[in-house]
Short mmCIF file of C-alpha atoms in Angstrom, two decimals:
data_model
loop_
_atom_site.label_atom_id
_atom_site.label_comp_id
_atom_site.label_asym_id
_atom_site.label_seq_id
_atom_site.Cartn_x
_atom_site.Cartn_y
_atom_site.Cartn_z
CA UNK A 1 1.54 11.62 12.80
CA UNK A 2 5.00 12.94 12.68
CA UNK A 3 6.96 13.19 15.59
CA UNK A 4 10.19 14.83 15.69
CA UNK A 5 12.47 15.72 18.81
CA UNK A 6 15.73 16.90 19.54
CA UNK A 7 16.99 16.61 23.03
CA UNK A 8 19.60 16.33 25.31
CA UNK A 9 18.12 14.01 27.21
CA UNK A 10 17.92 10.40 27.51
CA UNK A 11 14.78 8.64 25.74
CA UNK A 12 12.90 5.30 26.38
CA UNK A 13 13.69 2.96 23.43
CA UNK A 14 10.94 0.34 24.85
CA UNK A 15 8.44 3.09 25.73
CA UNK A 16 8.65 4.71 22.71
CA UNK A 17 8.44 1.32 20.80
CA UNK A 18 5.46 0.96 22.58
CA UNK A 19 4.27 4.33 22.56
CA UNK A 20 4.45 4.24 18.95
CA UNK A 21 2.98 1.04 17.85
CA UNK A 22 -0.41 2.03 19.94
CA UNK A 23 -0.73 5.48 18.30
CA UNK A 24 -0.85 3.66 14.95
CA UNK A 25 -4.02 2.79 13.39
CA UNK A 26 -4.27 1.02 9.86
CA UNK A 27 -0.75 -0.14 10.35
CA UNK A 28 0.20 -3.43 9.75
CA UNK A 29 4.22 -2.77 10.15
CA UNK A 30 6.08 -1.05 11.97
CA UNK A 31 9.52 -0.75 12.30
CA UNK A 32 12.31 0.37 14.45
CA UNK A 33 15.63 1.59 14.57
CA UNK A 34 18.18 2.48 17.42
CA UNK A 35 21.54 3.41 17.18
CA UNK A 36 23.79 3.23 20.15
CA UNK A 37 27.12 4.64 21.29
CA UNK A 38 29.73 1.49 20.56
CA UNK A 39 32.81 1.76 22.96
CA UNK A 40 35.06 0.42 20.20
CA UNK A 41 38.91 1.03 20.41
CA UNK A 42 38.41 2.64 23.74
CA UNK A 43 35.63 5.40 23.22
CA UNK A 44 35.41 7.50 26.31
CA UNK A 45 32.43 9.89 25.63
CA UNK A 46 30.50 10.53 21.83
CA UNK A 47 29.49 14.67 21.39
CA UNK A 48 26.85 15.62 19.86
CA UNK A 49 26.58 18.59 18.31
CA UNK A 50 23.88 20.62 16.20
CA UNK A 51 22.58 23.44 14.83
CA UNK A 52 19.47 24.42 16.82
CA UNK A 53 16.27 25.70 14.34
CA UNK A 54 17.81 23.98 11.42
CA UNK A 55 18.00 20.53 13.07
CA UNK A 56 13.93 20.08 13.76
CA UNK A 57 13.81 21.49 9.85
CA UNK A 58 16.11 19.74 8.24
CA UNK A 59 14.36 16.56 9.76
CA UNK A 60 10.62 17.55 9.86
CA UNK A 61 11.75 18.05 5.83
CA UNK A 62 12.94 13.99 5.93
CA UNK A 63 9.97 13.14 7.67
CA UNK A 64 7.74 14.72 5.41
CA UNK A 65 9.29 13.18 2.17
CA UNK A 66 9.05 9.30 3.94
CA UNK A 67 5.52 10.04 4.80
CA UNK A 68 4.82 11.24 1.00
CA UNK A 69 6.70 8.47 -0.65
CA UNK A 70 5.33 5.41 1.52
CA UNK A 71 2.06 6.90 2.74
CA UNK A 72 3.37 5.93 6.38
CA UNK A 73 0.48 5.69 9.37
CA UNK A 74 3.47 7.85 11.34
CA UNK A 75 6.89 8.64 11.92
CA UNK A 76 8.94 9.38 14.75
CA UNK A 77 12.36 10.79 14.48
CA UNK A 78 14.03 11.43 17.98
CA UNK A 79 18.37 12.42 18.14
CA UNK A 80 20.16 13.34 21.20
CA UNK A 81 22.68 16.00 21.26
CA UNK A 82 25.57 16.75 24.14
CA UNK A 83 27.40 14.15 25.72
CA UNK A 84 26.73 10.84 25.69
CA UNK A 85 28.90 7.54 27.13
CA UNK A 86 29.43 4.20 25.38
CA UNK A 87 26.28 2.03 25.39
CA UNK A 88 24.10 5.20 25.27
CA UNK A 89 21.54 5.44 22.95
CA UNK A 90 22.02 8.44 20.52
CA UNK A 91 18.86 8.18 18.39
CA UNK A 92 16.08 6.41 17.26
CA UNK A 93 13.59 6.57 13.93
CA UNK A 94 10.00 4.55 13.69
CA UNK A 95 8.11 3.63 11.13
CA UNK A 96 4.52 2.57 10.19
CA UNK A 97 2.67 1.35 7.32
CA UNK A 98 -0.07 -0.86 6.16
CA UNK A 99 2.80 -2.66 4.02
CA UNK A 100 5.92 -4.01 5.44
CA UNK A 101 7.93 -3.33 2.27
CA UNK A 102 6.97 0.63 2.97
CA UNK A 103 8.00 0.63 6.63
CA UNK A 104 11.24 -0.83 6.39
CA UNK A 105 11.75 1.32 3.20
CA UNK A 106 10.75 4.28 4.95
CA UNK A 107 13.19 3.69 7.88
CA UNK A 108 16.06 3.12 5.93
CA UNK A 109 15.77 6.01 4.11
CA UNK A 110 15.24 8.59 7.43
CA UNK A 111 18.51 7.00 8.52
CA UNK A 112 20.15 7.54 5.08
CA UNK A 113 19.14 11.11 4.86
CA UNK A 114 19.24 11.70 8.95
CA UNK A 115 22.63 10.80 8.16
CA UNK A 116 23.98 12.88 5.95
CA UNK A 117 21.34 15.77 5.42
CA UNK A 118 20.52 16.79 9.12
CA UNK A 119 22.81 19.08 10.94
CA UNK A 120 24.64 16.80 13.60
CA UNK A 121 28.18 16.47 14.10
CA UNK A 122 30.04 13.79 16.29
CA UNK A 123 32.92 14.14 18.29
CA UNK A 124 34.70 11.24 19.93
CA UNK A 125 36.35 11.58 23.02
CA UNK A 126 39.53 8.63 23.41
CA UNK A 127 42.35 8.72 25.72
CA UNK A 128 44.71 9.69 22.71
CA UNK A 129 42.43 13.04 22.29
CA UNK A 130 39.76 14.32 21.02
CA UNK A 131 38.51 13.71 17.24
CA UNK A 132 35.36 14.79 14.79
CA UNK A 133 34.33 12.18 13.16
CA UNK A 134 34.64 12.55 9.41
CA UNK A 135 31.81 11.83 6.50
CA UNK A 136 32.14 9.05 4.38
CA UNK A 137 31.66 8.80 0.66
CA UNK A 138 29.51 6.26 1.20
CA UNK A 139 27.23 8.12 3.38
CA UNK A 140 26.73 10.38 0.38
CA UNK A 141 26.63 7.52 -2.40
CA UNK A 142 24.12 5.97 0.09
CA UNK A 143 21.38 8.78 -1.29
CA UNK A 144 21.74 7.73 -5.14
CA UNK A 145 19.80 4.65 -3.38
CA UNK A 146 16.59 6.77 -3.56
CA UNK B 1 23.56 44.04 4.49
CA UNK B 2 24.01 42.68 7.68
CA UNK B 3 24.51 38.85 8.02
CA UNK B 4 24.83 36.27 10.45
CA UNK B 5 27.99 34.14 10.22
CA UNK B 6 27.17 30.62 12.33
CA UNK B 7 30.35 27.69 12.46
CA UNK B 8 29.88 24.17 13.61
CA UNK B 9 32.22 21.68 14.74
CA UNK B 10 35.43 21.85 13.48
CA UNK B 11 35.07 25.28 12.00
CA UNK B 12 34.17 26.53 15.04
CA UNK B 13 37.22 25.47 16.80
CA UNK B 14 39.49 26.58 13.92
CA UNK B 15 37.82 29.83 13.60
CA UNK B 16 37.44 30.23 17.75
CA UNK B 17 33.96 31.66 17.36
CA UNK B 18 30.40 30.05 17.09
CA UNK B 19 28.82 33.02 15.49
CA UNK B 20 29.99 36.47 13.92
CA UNK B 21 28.10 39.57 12.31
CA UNK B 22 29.19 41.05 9.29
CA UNK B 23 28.83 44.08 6.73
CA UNK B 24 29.17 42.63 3.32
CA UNK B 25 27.94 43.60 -0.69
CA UNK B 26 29.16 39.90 -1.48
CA UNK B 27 26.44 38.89 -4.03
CA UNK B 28 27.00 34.96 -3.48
CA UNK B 29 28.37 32.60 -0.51
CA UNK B 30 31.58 31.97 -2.68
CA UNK B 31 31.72 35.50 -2.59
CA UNK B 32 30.76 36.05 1.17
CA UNK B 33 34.06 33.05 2.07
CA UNK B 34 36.48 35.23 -0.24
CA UNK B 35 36.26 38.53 2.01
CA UNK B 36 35.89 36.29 5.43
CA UNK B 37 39.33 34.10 4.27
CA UNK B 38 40.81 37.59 4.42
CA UNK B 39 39.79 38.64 7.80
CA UNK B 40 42.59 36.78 9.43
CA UNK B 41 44.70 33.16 8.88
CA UNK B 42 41.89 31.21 11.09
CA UNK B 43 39.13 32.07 8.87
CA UNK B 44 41.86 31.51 5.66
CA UNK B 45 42.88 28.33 6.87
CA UNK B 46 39.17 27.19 8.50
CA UNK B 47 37.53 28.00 4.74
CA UNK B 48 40.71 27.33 2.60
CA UNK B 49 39.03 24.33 1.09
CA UNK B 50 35.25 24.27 -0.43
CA UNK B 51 35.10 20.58 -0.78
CA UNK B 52 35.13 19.92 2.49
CA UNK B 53 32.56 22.51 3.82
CA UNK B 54 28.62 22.77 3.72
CA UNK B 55 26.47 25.77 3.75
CA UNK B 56 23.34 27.00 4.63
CA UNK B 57 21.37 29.92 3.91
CA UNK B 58 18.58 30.89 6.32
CA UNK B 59 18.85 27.03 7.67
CA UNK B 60 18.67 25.41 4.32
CA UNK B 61 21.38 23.25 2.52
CA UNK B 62 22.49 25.20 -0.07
CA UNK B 63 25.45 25.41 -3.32
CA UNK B 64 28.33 28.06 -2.68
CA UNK B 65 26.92 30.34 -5.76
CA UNK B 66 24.00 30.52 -4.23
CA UNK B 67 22.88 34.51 -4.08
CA UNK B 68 22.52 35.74 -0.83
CA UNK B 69 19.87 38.53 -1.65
CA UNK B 70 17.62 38.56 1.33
CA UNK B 71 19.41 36.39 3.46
CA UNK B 72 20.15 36.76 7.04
CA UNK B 73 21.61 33.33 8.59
CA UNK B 74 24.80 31.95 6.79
CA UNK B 75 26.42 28.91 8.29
CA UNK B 76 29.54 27.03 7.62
CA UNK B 77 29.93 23.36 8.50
CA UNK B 78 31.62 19.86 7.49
CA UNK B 79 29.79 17.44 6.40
CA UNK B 80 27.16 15.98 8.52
CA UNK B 81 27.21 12.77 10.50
CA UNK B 82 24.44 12.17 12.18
CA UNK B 83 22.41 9.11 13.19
CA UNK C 1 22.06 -14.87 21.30
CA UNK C 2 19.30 -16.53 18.88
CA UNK C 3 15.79 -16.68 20.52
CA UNK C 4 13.00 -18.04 19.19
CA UNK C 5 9.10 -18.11 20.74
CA UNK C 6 6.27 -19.41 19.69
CA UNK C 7 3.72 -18.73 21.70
CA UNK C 8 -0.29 -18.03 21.63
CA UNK C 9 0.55 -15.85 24.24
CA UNK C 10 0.39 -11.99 23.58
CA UNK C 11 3.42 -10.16 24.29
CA UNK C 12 4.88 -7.05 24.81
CA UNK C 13 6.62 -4.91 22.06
CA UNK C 14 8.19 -2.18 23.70
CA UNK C 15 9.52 -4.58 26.44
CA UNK C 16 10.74 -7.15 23.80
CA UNK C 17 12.25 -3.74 22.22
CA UNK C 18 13.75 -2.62 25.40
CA UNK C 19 15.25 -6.13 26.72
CA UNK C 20 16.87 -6.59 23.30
CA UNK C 21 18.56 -3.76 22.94
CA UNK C 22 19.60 -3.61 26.65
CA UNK C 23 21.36 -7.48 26.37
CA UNK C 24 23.24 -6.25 23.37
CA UNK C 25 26.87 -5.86 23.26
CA UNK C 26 28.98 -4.37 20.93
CA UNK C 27 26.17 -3.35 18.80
CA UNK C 28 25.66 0.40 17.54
CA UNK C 29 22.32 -0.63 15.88
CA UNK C 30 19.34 -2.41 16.88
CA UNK C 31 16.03 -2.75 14.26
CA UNK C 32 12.71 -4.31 15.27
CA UNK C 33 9.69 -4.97 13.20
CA UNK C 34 6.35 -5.63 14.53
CA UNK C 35 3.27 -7.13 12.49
CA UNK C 36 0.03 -5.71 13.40
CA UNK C 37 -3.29 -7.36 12.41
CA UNK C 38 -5.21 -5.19 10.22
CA UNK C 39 -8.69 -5.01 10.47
CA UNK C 40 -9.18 -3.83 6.74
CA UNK C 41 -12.60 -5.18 5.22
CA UNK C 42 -14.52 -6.02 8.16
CA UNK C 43 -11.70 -8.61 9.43
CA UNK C 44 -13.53 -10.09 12.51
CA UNK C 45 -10.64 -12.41 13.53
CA UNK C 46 -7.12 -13.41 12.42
CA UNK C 47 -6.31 -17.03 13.34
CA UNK C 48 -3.06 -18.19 12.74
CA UNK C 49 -2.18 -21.85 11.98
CA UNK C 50 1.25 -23.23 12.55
CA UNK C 51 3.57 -26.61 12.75
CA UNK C 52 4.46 -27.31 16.08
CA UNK C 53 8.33 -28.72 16.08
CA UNK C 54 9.35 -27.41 12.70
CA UNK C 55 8.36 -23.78 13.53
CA UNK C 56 10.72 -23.61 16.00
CA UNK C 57 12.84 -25.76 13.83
CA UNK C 58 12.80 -23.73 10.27
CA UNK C 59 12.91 -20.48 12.46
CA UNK C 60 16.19 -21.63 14.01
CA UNK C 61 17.43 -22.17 10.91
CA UNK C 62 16.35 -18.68 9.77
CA UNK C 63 18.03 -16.88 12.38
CA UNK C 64 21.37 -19.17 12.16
CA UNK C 65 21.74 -18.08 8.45
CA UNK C 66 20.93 -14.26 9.30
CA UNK C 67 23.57 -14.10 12.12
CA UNK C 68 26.00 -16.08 10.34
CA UNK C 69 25.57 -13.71 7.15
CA UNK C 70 25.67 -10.62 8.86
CA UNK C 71 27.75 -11.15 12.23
CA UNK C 72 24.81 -10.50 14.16
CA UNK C 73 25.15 -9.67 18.07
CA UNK C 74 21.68 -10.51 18.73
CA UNK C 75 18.08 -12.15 16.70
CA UNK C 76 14.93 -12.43 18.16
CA UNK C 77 12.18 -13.87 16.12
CA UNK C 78 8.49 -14.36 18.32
CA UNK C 79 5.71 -15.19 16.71
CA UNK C 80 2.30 -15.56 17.70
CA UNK C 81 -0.24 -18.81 16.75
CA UNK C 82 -4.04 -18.98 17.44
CA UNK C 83 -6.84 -16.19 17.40
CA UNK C 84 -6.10 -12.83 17.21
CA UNK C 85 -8.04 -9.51 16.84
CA UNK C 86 -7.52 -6.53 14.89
CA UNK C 87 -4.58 -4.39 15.91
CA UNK C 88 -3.24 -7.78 17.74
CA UNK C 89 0.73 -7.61 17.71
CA UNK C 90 1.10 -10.74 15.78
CA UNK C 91 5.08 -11.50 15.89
CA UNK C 92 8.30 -9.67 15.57
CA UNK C 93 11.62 -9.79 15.09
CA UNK C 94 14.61 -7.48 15.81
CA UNK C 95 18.37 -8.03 15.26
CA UNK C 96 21.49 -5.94 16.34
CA UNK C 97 24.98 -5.70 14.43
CA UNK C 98 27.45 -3.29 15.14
CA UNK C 99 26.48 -1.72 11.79
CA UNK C 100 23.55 -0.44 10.84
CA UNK C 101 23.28 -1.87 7.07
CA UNK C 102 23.51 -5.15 9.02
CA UNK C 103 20.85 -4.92 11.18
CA UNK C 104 18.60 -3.50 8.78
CA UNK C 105 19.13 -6.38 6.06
CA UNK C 106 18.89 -8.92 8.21
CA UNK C 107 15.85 -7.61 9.62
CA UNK C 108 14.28 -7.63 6.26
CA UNK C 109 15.75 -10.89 5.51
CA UNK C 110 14.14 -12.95 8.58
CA UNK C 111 11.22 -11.31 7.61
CA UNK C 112 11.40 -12.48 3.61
CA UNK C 113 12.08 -15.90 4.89
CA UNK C 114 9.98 -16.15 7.70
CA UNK C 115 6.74 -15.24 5.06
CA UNK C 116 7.70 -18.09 3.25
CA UNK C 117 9.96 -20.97 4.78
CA UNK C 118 8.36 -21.01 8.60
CA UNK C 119 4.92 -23.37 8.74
CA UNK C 120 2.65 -20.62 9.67
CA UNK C 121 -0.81 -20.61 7.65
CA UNK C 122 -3.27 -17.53 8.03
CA UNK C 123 -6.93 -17.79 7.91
CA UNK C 124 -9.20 -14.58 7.85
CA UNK C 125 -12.79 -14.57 9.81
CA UNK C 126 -15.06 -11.66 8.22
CA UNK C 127 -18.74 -11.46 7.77
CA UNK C 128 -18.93 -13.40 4.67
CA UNK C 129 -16.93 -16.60 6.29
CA UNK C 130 -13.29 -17.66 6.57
CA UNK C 131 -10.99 -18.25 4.27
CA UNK C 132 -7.22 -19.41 3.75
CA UNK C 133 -4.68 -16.40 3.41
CA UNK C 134 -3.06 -17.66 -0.07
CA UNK C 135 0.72 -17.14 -0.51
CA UNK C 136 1.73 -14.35 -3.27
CA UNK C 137 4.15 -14.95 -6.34
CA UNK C 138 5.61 -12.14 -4.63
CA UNK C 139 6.58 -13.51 -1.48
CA UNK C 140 8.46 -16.19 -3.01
CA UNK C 141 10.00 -14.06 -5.79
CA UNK C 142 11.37 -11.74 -2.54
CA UNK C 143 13.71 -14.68 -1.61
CA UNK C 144 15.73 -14.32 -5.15
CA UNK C 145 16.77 -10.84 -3.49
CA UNK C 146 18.95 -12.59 -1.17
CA UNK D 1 7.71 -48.78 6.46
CA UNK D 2 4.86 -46.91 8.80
CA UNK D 3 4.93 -43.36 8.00
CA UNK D 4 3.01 -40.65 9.82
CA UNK D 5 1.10 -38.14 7.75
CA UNK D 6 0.35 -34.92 9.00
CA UNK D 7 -2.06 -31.76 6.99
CA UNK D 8 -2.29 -28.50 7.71
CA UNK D 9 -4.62 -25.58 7.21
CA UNK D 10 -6.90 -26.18 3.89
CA UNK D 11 -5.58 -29.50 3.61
CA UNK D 12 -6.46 -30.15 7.21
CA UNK D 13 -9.75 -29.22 6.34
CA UNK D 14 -10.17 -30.72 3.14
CA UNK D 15 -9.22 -34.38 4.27
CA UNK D 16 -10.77 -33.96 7.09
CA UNK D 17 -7.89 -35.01 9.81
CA UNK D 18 -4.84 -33.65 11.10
CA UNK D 19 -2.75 -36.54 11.17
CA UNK D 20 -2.91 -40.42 9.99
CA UNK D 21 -0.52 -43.44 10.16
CA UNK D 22 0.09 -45.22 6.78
CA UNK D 23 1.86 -48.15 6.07
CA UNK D 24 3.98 -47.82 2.63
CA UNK D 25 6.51 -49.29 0.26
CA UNK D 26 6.63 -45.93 -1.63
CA UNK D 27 9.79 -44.93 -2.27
CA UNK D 28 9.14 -41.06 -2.92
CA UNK D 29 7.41 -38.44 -1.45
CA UNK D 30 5.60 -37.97 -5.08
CA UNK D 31 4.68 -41.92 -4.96
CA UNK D 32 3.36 -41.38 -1.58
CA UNK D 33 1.16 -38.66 -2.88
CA UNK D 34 0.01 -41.11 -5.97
CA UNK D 35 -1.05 -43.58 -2.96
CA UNK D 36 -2.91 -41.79 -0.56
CA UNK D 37 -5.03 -40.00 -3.85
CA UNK D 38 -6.48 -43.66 -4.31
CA UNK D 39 -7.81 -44.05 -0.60
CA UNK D 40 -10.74 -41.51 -1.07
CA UNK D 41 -12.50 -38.48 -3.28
CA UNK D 42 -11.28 -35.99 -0.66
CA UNK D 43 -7.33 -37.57 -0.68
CA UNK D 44 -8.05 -37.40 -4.15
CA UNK D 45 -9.24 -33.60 -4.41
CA UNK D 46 -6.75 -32.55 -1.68
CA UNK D 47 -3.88 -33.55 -3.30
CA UNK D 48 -4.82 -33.44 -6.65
CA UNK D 49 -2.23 -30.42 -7.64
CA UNK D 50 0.96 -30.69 -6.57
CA UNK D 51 1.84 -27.26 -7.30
CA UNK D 52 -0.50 -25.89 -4.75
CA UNK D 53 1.34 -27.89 -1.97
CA UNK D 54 4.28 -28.05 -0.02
CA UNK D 55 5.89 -31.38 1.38
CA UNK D 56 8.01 -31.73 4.51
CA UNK D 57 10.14 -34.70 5.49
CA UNK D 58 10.86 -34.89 9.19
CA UNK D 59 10.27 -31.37 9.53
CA UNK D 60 12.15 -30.28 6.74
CA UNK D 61 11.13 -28.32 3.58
CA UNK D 62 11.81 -31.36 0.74
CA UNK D 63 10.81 -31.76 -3.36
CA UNK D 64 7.92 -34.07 -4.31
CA UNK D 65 11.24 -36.49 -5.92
CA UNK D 66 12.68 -37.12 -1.98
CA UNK D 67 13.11 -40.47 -1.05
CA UNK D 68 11.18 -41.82 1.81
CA UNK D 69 13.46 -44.16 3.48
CA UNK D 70 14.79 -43.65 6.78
CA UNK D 71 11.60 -40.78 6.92
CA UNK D 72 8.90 -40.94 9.61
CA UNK D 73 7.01 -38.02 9.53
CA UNK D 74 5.95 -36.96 5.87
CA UNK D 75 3.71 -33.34 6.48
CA UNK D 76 1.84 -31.77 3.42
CA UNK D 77 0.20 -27.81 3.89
CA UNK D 78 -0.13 -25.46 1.49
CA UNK D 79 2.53 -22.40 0.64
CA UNK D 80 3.20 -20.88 4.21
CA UNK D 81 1.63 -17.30 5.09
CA UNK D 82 3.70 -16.40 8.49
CA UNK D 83 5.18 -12.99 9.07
#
């Protein structure tokens, strides 16, 4: 019912969409999200990196708390680490409930949390040089939401 | 005690090592970055400012007077940005 | 950039889910939502009334104001009419924006407007007989959020 | 002016047709309603509250007060249930 995975690899957005929504049963909702590597101001390459052990725990621990709060049908929660060109996608979360309200609720707050509570750091890669990508005070203000 | 010292991202870089053992009595992880600041100006400069670094103890989140009693893993990060 | 079906047709999530996010560009987040029919309380059939001309019409509409309110790269909104069963994927929609706040409230948006503004009437088969699905206070009240 | 009417879903039902063609001098949509009450019991019961219904003017969402001229196709359902 909850599905988490950290990989290197690429993933199937579609499949998994798919996947997903046919594993569910007493859903009436579910919902997706995908982010994706944006090329903006000339992006070469987005790094990944994590902490390996505390990653799957930090987000089986987010997991756990959607499923508690909006008695979800499932969850998925899939990042990929390494390196990863513009247009890629980086990670994905899904959601289901018998309510709509709960899944999109639920999805919002894995990202929210994913975000700023799971160990993953971002490089970006320009032809200027290389640059971590710093946390923003909103990310943070973003978990007073909940 | 005997503890594992893990960096991420930045810190890493700055420091020039992903991981580290050390020999410490330090009672807390305010404690624990106090003697490792000394070690040498990487670690000084790398954990010169609290505000900008995370811990964890054991691969939880955790405050920097947390005790570290028992502990085995400590790791020093920025904060996280994920998703 | 907008597309809007109608359809009695069934169709594919995880291939609606995978084409979307594949013509987007520009966008760093993509969210979909699927509606599943439920087959709580011995539900035999869902069949699903609608307006032919100002569906497409008022969903237009719907989409116009999400991507001019949230610079949208991409809205999809496909929704189903006729008989369905249980577990039928009924519509969905999905939206991209370079941020993901965007995508996410105008997700839930389309959705909140869609319940209410779009000419689609429910009626529920079950053992007993049909009936009419009648409209809640609440989806009307949800349109005040925006 | 000839106007057609269309009903959907209980109203549908209720009335007992999908669609008629009406010929009117009624200058609102709530006049209309007032008209087409008086052809028979189940006008009558169908549209007997107006807060139960919803009234669309050439495919758009309009109040009970809009006028009718210029209008050709004048559709009454009941609150919408998509999604």
């Amino acid at each position: 019912m909850i599905d988490i995975r950290v990989q290197a690899e690429p993933f199937d957005y579609g499949q998994e969409c798919a996947d997903f929504a046919a594993a569910q049963d007493g859903a009436g909702a579910v919902v997706t999200f995908c982010g994706i590597v944006r090329g903006d101001g000339g992006l070469e390459a987005m790094e990944i990196e994590h902490y390996p052990g505390m990653t799957e725990r930090a987000l089986t621990a987010i997991a756990d708390e959607a499923a508690r709060r909006w008695a979800l049908t499932g969850v998925l929660v899939l990042h990929r680490h390494g390196t990863l060109s513009p247009g890629a996608h980086i990670m994905m979360v899904a959601t289901a409930a018998p309510p709509r309200a709960s899944a999109f609720s639920a999805a919002d707050f894995l990202m929210d949390y994913l975000k700023s509570r799971a160990p993953f750091w971002k490089k970006e890669h320009r032809p200027e040089g290389p640059s971590w990508v710093a946390a923003k005070a909103s990310d943070e203000d973003a978990l007073t939401r909940w | 005690m005997t503890l594992e010292i893990l960096y991420f991202a930045w810190l890493r870089e700055r420091i020039g090592a992903a991981r580290e053992t050390v020999e410490t009595d330090a009672p807390t992880v305010a404690a624990l970055v106090e003697e490792l600041r000394a070690r040498d100006p990487h670690h000084a400069a790398a954990l010169s400012d609290l505000s900008a670094l995370r811990v964890a103890v054991d691969q939880e989140l955790r405050d920097f007077d947390a005790p570290l009693a028992g502990a085995r893993e400590i790791s020093f990060f920025p904060p996280m940005t994920g998703g």
